[in-house]
PDB file of C-alpha atoms in Angstrom:
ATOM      1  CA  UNK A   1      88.418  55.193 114.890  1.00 56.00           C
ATOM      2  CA  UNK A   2      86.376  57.038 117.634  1.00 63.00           C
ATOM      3  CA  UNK A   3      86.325  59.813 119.932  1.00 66.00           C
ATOM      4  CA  UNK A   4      88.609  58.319 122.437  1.00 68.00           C
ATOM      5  CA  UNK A   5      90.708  54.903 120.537  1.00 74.00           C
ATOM      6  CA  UNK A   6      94.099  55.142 120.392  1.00 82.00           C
ATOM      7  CA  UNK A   7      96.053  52.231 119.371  1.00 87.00           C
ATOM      8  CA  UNK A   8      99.924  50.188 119.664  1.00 89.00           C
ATOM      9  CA  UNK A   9     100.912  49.111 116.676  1.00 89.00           C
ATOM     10  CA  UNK A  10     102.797  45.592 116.770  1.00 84.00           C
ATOM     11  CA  UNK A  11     104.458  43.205 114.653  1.00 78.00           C
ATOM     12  CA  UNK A  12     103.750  40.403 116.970  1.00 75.00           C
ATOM     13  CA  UNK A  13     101.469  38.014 115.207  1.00 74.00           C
ATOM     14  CA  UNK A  14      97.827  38.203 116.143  1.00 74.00           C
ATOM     15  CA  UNK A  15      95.390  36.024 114.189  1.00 71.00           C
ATOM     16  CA  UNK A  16      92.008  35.798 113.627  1.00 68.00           C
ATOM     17  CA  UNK A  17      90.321  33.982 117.455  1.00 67.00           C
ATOM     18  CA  UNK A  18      93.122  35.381 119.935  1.00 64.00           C
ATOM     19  CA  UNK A  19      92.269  39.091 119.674  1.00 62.00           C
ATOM     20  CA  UNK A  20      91.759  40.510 123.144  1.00 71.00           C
ATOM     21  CA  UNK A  21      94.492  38.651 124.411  1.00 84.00           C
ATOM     22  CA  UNK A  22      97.255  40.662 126.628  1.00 89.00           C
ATOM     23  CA  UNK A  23     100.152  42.358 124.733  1.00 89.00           C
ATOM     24  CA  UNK A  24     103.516  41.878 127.232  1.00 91.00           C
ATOM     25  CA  UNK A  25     106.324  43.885 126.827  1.00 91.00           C
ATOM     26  CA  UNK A  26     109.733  41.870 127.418  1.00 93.00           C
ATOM     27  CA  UNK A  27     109.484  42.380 131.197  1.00 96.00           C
ATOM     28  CA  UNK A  28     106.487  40.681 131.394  1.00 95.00           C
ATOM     29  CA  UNK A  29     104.361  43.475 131.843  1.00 95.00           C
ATOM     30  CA  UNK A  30     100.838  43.976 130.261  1.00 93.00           C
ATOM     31  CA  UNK A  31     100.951  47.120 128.380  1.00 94.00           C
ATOM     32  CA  UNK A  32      98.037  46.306 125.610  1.00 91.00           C
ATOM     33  CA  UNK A  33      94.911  44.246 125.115  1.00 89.00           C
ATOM     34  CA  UNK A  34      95.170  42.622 121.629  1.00 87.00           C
ATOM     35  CA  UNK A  35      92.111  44.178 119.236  1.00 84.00           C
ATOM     36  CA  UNK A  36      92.488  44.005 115.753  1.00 80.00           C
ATOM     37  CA  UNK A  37      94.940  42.936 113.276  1.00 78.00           C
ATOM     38  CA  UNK A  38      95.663  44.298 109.319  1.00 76.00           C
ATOM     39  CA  UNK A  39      94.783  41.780 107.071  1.00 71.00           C
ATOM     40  CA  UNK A  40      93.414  41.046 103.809  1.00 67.00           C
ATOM     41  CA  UNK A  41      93.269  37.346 104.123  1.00 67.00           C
ATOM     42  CA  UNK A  42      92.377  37.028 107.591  1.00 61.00           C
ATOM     43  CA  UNK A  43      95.779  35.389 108.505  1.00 64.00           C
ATOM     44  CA  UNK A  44      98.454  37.638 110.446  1.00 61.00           C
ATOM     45  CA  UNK A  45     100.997  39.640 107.872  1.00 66.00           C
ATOM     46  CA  UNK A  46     103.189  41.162 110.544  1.00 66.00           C
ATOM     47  CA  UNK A  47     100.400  44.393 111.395  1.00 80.00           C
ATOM     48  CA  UNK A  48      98.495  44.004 114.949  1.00 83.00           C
ATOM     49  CA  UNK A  49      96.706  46.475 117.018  1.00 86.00           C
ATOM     50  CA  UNK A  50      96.605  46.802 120.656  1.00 89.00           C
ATOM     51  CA  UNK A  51      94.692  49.563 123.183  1.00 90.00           C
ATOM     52  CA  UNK A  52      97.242  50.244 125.432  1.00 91.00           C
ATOM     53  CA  UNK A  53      96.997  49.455 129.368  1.00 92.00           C
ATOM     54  CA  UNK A  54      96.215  53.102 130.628  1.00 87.00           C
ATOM     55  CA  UNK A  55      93.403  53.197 127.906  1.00 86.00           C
ATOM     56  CA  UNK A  56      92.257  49.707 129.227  1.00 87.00           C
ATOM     57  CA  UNK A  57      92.787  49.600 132.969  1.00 88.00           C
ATOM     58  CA  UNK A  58      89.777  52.275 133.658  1.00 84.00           C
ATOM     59  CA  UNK A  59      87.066  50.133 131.981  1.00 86.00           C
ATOM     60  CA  UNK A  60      88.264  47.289 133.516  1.00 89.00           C
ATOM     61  CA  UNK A  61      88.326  48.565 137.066  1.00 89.00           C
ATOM     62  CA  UNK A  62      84.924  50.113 136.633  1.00 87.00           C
ATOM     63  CA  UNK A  63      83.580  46.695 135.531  1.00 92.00           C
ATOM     64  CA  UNK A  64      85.027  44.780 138.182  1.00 93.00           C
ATOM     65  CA  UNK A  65      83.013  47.240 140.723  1.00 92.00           C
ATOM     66  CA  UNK A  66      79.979  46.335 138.564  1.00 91.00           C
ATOM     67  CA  UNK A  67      79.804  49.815 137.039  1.00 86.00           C
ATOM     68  CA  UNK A  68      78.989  50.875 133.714  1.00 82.00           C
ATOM     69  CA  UNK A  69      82.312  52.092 132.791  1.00 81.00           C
ATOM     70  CA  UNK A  70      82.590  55.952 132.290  1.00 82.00           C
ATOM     71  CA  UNK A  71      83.664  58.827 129.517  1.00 85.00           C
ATOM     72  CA  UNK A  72      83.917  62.265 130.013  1.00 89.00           C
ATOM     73  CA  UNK A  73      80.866  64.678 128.122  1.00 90.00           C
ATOM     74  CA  UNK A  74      80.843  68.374 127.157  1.00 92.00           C
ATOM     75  CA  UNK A  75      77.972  68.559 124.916  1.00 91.00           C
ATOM     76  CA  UNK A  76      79.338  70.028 122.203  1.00 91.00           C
ATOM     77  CA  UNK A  77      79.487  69.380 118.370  1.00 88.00           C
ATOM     78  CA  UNK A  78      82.857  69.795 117.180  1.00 89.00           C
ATOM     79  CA  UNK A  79      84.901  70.497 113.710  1.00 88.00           C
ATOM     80  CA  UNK A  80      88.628  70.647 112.974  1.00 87.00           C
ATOM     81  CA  UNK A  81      90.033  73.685 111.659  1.00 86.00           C
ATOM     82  CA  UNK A  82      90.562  72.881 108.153  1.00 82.00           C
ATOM     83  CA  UNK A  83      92.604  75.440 105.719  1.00 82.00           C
ATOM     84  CA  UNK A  84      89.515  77.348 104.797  1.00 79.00           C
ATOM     85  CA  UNK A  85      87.826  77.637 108.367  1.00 86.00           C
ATOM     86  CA  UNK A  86      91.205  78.424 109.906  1.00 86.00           C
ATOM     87  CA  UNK A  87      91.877  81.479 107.460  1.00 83.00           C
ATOM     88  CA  UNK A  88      88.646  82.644 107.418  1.00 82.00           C
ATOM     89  CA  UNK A  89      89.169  83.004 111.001  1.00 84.00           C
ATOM     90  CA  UNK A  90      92.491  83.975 110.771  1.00 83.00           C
ATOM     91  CA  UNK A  91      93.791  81.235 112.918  1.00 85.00           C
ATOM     92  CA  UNK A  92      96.473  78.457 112.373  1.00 84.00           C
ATOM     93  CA  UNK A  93      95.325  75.303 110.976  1.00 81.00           C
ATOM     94  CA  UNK A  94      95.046  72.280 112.897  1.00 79.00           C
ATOM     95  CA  UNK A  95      95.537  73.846 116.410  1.00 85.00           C
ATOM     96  CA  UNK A  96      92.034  73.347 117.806  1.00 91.00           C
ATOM     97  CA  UNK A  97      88.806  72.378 117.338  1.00 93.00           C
ATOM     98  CA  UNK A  98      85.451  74.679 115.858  1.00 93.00           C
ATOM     99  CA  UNK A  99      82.262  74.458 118.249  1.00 93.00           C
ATOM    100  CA  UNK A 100      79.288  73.798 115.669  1.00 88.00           C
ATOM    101  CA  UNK A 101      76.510  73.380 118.019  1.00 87.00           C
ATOM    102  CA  UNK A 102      76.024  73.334 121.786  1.00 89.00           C
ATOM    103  CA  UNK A 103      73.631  71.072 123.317  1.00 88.00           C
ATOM    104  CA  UNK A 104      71.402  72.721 125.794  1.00 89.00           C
ATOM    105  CA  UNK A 105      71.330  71.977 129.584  1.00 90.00           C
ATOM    106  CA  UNK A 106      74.852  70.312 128.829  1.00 92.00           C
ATOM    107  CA  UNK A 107      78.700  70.942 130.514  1.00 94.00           C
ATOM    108  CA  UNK A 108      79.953  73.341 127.711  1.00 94.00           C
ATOM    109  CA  UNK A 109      76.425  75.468 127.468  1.00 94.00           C
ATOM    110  CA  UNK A 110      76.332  76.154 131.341  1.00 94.00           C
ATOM    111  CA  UNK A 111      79.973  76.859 131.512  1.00 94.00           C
ATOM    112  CA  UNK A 112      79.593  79.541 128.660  1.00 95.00           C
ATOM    113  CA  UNK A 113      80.528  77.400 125.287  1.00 94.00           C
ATOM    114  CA  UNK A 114      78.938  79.189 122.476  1.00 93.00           C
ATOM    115  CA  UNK A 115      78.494  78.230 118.541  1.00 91.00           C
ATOM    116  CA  UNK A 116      81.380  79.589 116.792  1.00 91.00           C
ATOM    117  CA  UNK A 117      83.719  79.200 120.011  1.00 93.00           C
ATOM    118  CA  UNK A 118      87.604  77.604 118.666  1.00 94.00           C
ATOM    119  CA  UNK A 119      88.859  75.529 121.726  1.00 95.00           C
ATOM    120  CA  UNK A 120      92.127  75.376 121.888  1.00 94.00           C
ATOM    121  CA  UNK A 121      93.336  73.772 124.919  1.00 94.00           C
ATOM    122  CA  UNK A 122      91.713  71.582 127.864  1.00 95.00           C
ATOM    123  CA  UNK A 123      93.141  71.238 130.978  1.00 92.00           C
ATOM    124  CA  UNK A 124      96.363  72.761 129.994  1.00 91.00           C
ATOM    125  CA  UNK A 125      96.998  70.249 126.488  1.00 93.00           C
ATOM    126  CA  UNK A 126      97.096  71.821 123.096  1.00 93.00           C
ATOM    127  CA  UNK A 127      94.382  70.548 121.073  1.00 92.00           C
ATOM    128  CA  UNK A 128      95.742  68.754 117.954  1.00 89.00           C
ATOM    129  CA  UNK A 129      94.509  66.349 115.536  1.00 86.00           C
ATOM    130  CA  UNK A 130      95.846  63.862 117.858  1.00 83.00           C
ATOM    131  CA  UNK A 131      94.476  65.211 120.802  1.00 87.00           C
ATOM    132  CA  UNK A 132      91.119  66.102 120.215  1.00 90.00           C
ATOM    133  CA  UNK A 133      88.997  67.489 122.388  1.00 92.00           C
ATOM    134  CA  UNK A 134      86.722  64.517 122.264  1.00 88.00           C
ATOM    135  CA  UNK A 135      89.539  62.650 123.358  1.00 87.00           C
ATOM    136  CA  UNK A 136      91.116  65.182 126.168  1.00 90.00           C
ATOM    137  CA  UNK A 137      87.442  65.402 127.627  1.00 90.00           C
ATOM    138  CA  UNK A 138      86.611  61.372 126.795  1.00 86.00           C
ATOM    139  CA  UNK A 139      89.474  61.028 129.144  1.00 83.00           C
ATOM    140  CA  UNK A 140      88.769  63.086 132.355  1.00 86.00           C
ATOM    141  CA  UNK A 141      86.929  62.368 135.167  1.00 85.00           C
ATOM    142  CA  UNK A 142      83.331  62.747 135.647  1.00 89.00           C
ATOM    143  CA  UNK A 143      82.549  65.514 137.277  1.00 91.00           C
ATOM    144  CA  UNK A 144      86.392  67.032 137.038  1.00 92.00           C
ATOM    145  CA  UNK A 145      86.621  70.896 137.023  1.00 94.00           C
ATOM    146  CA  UNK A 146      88.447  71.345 133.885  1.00 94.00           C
ATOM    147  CA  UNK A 147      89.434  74.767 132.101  1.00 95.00           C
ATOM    148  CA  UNK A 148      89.129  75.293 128.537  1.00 95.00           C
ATOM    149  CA  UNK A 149      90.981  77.744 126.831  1.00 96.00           C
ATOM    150  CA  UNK A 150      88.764  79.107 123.580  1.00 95.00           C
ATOM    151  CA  UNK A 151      89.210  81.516 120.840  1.00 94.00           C
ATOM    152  CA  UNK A 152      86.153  83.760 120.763  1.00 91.00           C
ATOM    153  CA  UNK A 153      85.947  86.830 117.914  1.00 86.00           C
ATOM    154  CA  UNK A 154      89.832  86.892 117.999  1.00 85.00           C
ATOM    155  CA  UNK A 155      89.788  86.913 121.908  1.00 91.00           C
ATOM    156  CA  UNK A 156      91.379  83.937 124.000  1.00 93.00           C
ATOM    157  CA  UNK A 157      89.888  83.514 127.298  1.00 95.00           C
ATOM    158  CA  UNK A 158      88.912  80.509 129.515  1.00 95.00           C
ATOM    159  CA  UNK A 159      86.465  78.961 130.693  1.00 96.00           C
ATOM    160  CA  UNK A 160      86.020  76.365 133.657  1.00 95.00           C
ATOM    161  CA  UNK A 161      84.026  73.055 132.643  1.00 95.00           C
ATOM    162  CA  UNK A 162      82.645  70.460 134.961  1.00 94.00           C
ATOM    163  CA  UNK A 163      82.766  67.323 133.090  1.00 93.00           C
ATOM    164  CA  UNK A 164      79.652  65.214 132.302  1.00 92.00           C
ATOM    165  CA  UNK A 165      78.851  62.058 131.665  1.00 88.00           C
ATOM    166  CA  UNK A 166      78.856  60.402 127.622  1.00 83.00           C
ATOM    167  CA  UNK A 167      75.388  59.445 127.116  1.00 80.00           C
ATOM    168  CA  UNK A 168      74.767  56.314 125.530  1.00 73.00           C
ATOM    169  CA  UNK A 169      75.157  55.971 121.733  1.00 67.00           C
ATOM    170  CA  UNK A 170      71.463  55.788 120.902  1.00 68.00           C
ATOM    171  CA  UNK A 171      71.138  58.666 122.940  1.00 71.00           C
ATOM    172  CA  UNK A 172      73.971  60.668 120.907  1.00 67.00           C
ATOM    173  CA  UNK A 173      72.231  59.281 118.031  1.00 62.00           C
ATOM    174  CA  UNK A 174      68.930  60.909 118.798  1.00 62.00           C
ATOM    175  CA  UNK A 175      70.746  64.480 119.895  1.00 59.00           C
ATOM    176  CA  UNK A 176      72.084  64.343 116.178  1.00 57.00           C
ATOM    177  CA  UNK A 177      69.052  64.123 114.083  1.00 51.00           C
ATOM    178  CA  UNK A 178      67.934  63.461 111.174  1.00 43.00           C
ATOM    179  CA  UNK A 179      68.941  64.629 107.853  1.00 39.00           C
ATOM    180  CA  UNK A 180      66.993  66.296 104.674  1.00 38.00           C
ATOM    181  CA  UNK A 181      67.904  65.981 101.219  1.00 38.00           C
ATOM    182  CA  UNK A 182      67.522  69.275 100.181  1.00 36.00           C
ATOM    183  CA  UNK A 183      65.664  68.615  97.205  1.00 38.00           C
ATOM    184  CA  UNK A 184      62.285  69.384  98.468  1.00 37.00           C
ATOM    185  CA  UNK A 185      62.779  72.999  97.769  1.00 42.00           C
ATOM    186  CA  UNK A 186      59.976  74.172  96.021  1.00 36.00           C
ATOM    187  CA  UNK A 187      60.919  74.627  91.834  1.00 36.00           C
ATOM    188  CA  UNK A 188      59.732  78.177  91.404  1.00 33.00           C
ATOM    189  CA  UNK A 189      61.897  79.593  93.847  1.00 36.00           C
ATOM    190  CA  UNK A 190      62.665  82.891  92.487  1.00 36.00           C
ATOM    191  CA  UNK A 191      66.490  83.144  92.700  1.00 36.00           C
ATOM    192  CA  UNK A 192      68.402  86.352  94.278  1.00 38.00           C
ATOM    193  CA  UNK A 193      69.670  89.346  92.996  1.00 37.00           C
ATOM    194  CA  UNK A 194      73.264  88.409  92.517  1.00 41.00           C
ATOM    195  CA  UNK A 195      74.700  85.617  93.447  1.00 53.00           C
ATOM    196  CA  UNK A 196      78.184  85.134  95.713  1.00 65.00           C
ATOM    197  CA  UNK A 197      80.153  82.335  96.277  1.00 82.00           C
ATOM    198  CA  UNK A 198      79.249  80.373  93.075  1.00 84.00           C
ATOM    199  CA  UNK A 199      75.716  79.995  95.043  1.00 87.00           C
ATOM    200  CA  UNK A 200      72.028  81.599  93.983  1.00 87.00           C
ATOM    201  CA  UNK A 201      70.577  82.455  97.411  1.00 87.00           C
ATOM    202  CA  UNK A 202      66.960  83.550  98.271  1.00 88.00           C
ATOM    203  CA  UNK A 203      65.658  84.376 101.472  1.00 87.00           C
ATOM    204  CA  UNK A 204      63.260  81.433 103.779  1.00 87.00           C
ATOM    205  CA  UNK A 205      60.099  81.788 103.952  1.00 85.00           C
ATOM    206  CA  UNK A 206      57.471  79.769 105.994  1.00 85.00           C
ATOM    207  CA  UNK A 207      56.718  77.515 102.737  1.00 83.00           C
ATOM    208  CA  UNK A 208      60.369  76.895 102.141  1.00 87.00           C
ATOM    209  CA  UNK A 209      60.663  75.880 105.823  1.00 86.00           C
ATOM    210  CA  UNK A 210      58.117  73.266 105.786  1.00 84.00           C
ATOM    211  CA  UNK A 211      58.891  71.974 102.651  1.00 84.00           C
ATOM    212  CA  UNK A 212      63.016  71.388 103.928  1.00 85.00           C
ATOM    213  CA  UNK A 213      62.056  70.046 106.521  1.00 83.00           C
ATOM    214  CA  UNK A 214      63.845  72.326 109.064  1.00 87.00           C
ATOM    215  CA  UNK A 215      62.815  73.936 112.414  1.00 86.00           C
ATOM    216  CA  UNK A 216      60.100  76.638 112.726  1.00 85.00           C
ATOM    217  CA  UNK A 217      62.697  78.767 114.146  1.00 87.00           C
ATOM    218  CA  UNK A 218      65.543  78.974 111.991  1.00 90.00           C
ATOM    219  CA  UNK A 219      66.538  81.667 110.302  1.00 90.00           C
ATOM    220  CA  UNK A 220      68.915  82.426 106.990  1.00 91.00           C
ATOM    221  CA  UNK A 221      69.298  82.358 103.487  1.00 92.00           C
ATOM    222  CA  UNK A 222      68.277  79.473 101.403  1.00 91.00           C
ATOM    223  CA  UNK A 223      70.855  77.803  98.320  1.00 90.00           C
ATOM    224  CA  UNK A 224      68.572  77.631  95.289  1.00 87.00           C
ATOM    225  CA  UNK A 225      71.336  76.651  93.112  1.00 86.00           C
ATOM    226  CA  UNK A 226      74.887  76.231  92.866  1.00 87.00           C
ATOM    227  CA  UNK A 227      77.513  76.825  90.337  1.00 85.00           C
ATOM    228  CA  UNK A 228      79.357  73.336  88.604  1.00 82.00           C
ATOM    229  CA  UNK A 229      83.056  73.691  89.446  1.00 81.00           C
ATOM    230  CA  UNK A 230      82.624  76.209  92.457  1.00 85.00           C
ATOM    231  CA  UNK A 231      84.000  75.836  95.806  1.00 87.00           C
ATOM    232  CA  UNK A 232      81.215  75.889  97.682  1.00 87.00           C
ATOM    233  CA  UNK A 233      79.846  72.945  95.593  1.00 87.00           C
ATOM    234  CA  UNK A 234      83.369  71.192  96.097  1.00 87.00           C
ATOM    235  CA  UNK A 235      82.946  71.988  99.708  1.00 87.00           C
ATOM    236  CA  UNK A 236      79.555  70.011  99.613  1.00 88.00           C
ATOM    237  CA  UNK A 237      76.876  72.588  99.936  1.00 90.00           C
ATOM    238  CA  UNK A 238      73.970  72.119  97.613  1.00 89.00           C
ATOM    239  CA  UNK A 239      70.324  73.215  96.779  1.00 89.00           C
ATOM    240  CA  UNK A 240      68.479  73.098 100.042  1.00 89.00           C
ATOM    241  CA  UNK A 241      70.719  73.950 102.315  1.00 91.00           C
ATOM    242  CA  UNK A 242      70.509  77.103 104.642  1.00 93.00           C
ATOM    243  CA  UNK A 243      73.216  79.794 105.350  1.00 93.00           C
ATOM    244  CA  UNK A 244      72.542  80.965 108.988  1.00 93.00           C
ATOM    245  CA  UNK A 245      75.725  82.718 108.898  1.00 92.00           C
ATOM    246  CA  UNK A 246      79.238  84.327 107.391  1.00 92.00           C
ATOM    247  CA  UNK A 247      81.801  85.085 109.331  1.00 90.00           C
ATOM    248  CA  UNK A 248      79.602  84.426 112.747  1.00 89.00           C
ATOM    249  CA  UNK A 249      76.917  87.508 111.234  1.00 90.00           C
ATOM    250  CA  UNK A 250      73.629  86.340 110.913  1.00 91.00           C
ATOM    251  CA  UNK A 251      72.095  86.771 107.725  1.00 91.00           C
ATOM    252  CA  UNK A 252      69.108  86.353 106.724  1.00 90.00           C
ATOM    253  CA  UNK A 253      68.857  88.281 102.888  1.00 89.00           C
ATOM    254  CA  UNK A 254      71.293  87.489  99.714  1.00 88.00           C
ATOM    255  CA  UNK A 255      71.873  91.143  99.921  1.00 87.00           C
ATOM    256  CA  UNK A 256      73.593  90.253 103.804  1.00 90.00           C
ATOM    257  CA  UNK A 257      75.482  87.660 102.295  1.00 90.00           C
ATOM    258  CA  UNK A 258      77.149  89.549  99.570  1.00 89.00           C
ATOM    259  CA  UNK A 259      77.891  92.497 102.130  1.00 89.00           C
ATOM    260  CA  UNK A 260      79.829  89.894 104.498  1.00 89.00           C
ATOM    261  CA  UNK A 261      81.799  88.426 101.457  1.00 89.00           C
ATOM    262  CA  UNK A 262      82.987  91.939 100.467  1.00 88.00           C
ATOM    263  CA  UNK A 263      83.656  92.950 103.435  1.00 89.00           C
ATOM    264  CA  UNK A 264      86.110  90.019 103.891  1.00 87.00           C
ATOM    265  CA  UNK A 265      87.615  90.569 100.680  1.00 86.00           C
ATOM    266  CA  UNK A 266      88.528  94.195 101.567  1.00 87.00           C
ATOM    267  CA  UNK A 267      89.661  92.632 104.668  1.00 86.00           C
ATOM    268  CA  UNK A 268      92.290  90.581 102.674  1.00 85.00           C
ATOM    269  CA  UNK A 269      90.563  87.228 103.447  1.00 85.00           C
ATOM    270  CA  UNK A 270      91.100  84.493 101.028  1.00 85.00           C
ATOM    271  CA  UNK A 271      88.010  82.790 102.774  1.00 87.00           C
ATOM    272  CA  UNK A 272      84.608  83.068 104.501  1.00 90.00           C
ATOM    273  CA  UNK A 273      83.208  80.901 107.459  1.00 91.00           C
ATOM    274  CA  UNK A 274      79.808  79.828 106.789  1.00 92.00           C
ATOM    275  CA  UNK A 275      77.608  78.225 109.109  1.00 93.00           C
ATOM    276  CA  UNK A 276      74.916  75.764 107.252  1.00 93.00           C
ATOM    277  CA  UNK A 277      72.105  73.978 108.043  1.00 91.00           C
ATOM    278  CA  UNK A 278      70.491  70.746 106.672  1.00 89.00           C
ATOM    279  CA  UNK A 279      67.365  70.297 107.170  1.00 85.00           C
ATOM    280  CA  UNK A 280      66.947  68.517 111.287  1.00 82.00           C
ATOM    281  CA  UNK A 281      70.632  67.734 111.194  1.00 83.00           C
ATOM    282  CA  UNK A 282      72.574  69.614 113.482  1.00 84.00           C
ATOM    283  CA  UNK A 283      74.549  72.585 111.694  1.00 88.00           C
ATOM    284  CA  UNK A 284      78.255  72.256 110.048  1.00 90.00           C
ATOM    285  CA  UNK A 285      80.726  75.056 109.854  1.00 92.00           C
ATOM    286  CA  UNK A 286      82.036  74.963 106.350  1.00 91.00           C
ATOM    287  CA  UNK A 287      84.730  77.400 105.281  1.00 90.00           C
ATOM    288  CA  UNK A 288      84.244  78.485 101.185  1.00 89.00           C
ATOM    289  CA  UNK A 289      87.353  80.322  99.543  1.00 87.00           C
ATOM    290  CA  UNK A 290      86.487  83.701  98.074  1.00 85.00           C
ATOM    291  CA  UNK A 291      90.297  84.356  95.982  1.00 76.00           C
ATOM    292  CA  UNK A 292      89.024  83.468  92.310  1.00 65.00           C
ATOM    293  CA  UNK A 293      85.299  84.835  93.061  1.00 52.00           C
TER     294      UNK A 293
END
């Protein structure tokens, strides 16, 4: 459910009123705290949930010394790789985790994190869909020296982090941003020469910043349209949004964009990283295949 929750599953019964209760394995040892229960009724059908003791016992101890209880922190925005990102980056799927965005000041930007960065391991643990890094670094110590092992332009090397402190959730919230809709851009937007990736592309201009809503600093290529049935559009980029990047180039003309899809093509890529930005949300890696295009 979140960064760090991991769950037992139990068919002990747990009903609606006794969650948060211990879980005892036959020894009489406490190994989860009751939580939630699978129900569509309300009553028990046989399918309880549990955080386990280990998960438990450091909140716990922390609040029993009066402290606010604490969770590890890079400062980092973070994707899976899915099929598409992983290929355009030539990289297995679902062994480690895209950097989107680096917040400034934070662990991960003074230990050398950049945008684009694939971390692979922390402190010596594959990252998997099971073991995110949310969840590797949710779990270590504040203030733990903890190496990271990234994938940077095709290059493993590693990096030493100290670990932070989570801010709260409002504060997270407020890091994050707010969104645009995209659909402020202005109707007599000329579009490009060309188009690539199912997607009609012009390049910003101050008016076209203003009216998206976006920083005065950002630079790229602007979606005026994009094709029904493409896979950018299944991929959920639409008019508005900005294309900052392919392939971790900047670009900031159509004519840049067309030259990086080529050049993957030649390259015998099947796909091409893109790095997008919506209005003041924070920016999303979203990998686009180019086989049928």
């Amino acid at each position: 459910v979140g960064a760090y929750d991991r769950y037992i599953q139990t068919d002990a019964s747990i009903n609606m009123g006794n969650s948060g209760g211990p879980m005892f394995d036959m020894a009489g040892n406490v190994i989860g705290i009751n939580s939630a229960l699978i129900s569509p009724t309300g009553a028990s059908v046989g399918i309880g949930l549990a955080i386990p003791a280990e998960a438990a016992k450091p909140v716990i101890d922390a609040l029993r010394r009066g402290q606010r209880p604490e969770r590890g922190y890079l400062g980092v925005g973070l994707q899976p790789l899915d099929e598409n990102i992983a290929e355009s980056l030539g990289l297995p799927k679902e062994r480690g985790e895209i950097v989107r965005s680096v917040v400034p000041g934070e662990p991960a930007a003074r230990a050398g994190v950049q945008q684009g960065d694939v971390i692979v391991r922390v402190g010596g643990r594959e990252v998997t869909p099971d073991e995110t890094v949310s969840y590797l670094i949710a779990n270590s110590s504040v203030g733990m020296r903890v190496p990271i092992e990234i994938i940077r332009d095709g290059r493993r090397q590693t990096l030493h982090v100290q670990v932070g402190q989570r801010p709260t959730e409002e504060e997270l919230a407020r890091q994050a941003g707010g969104g645009a809709d995209g659909e402020a851009l202005a109707e007599e937007s000329p579009v490009a020469p060309g188009t690539a990736l199912g997607l009609s592309l012009q390049s910003l201009n101050p008016q076209i910043v203003r009216a998206l809503n976006l920083p005065a600093n950002v630079r790229g290529v602007v979606v005026t349209s994009v094709s029904p049935g493409s896979d950018a559009g299944e991929k959920g980029i639409r008019r508005g949004d900005v294309i900052l990047s392919v392939n971790r180039q900047a670009v900031t003309t159509p004519a840049q964009v067309l030259t990086a899809v080529d050049v993957a093509r030649r390259a015998g890529r099947t796909s091409v990283l893109l790095l997008v930005k919506r209005g003041q949300a924070p920016e999303a890696f979203v990998g686009v295949d180019i086989s049928g295009s």
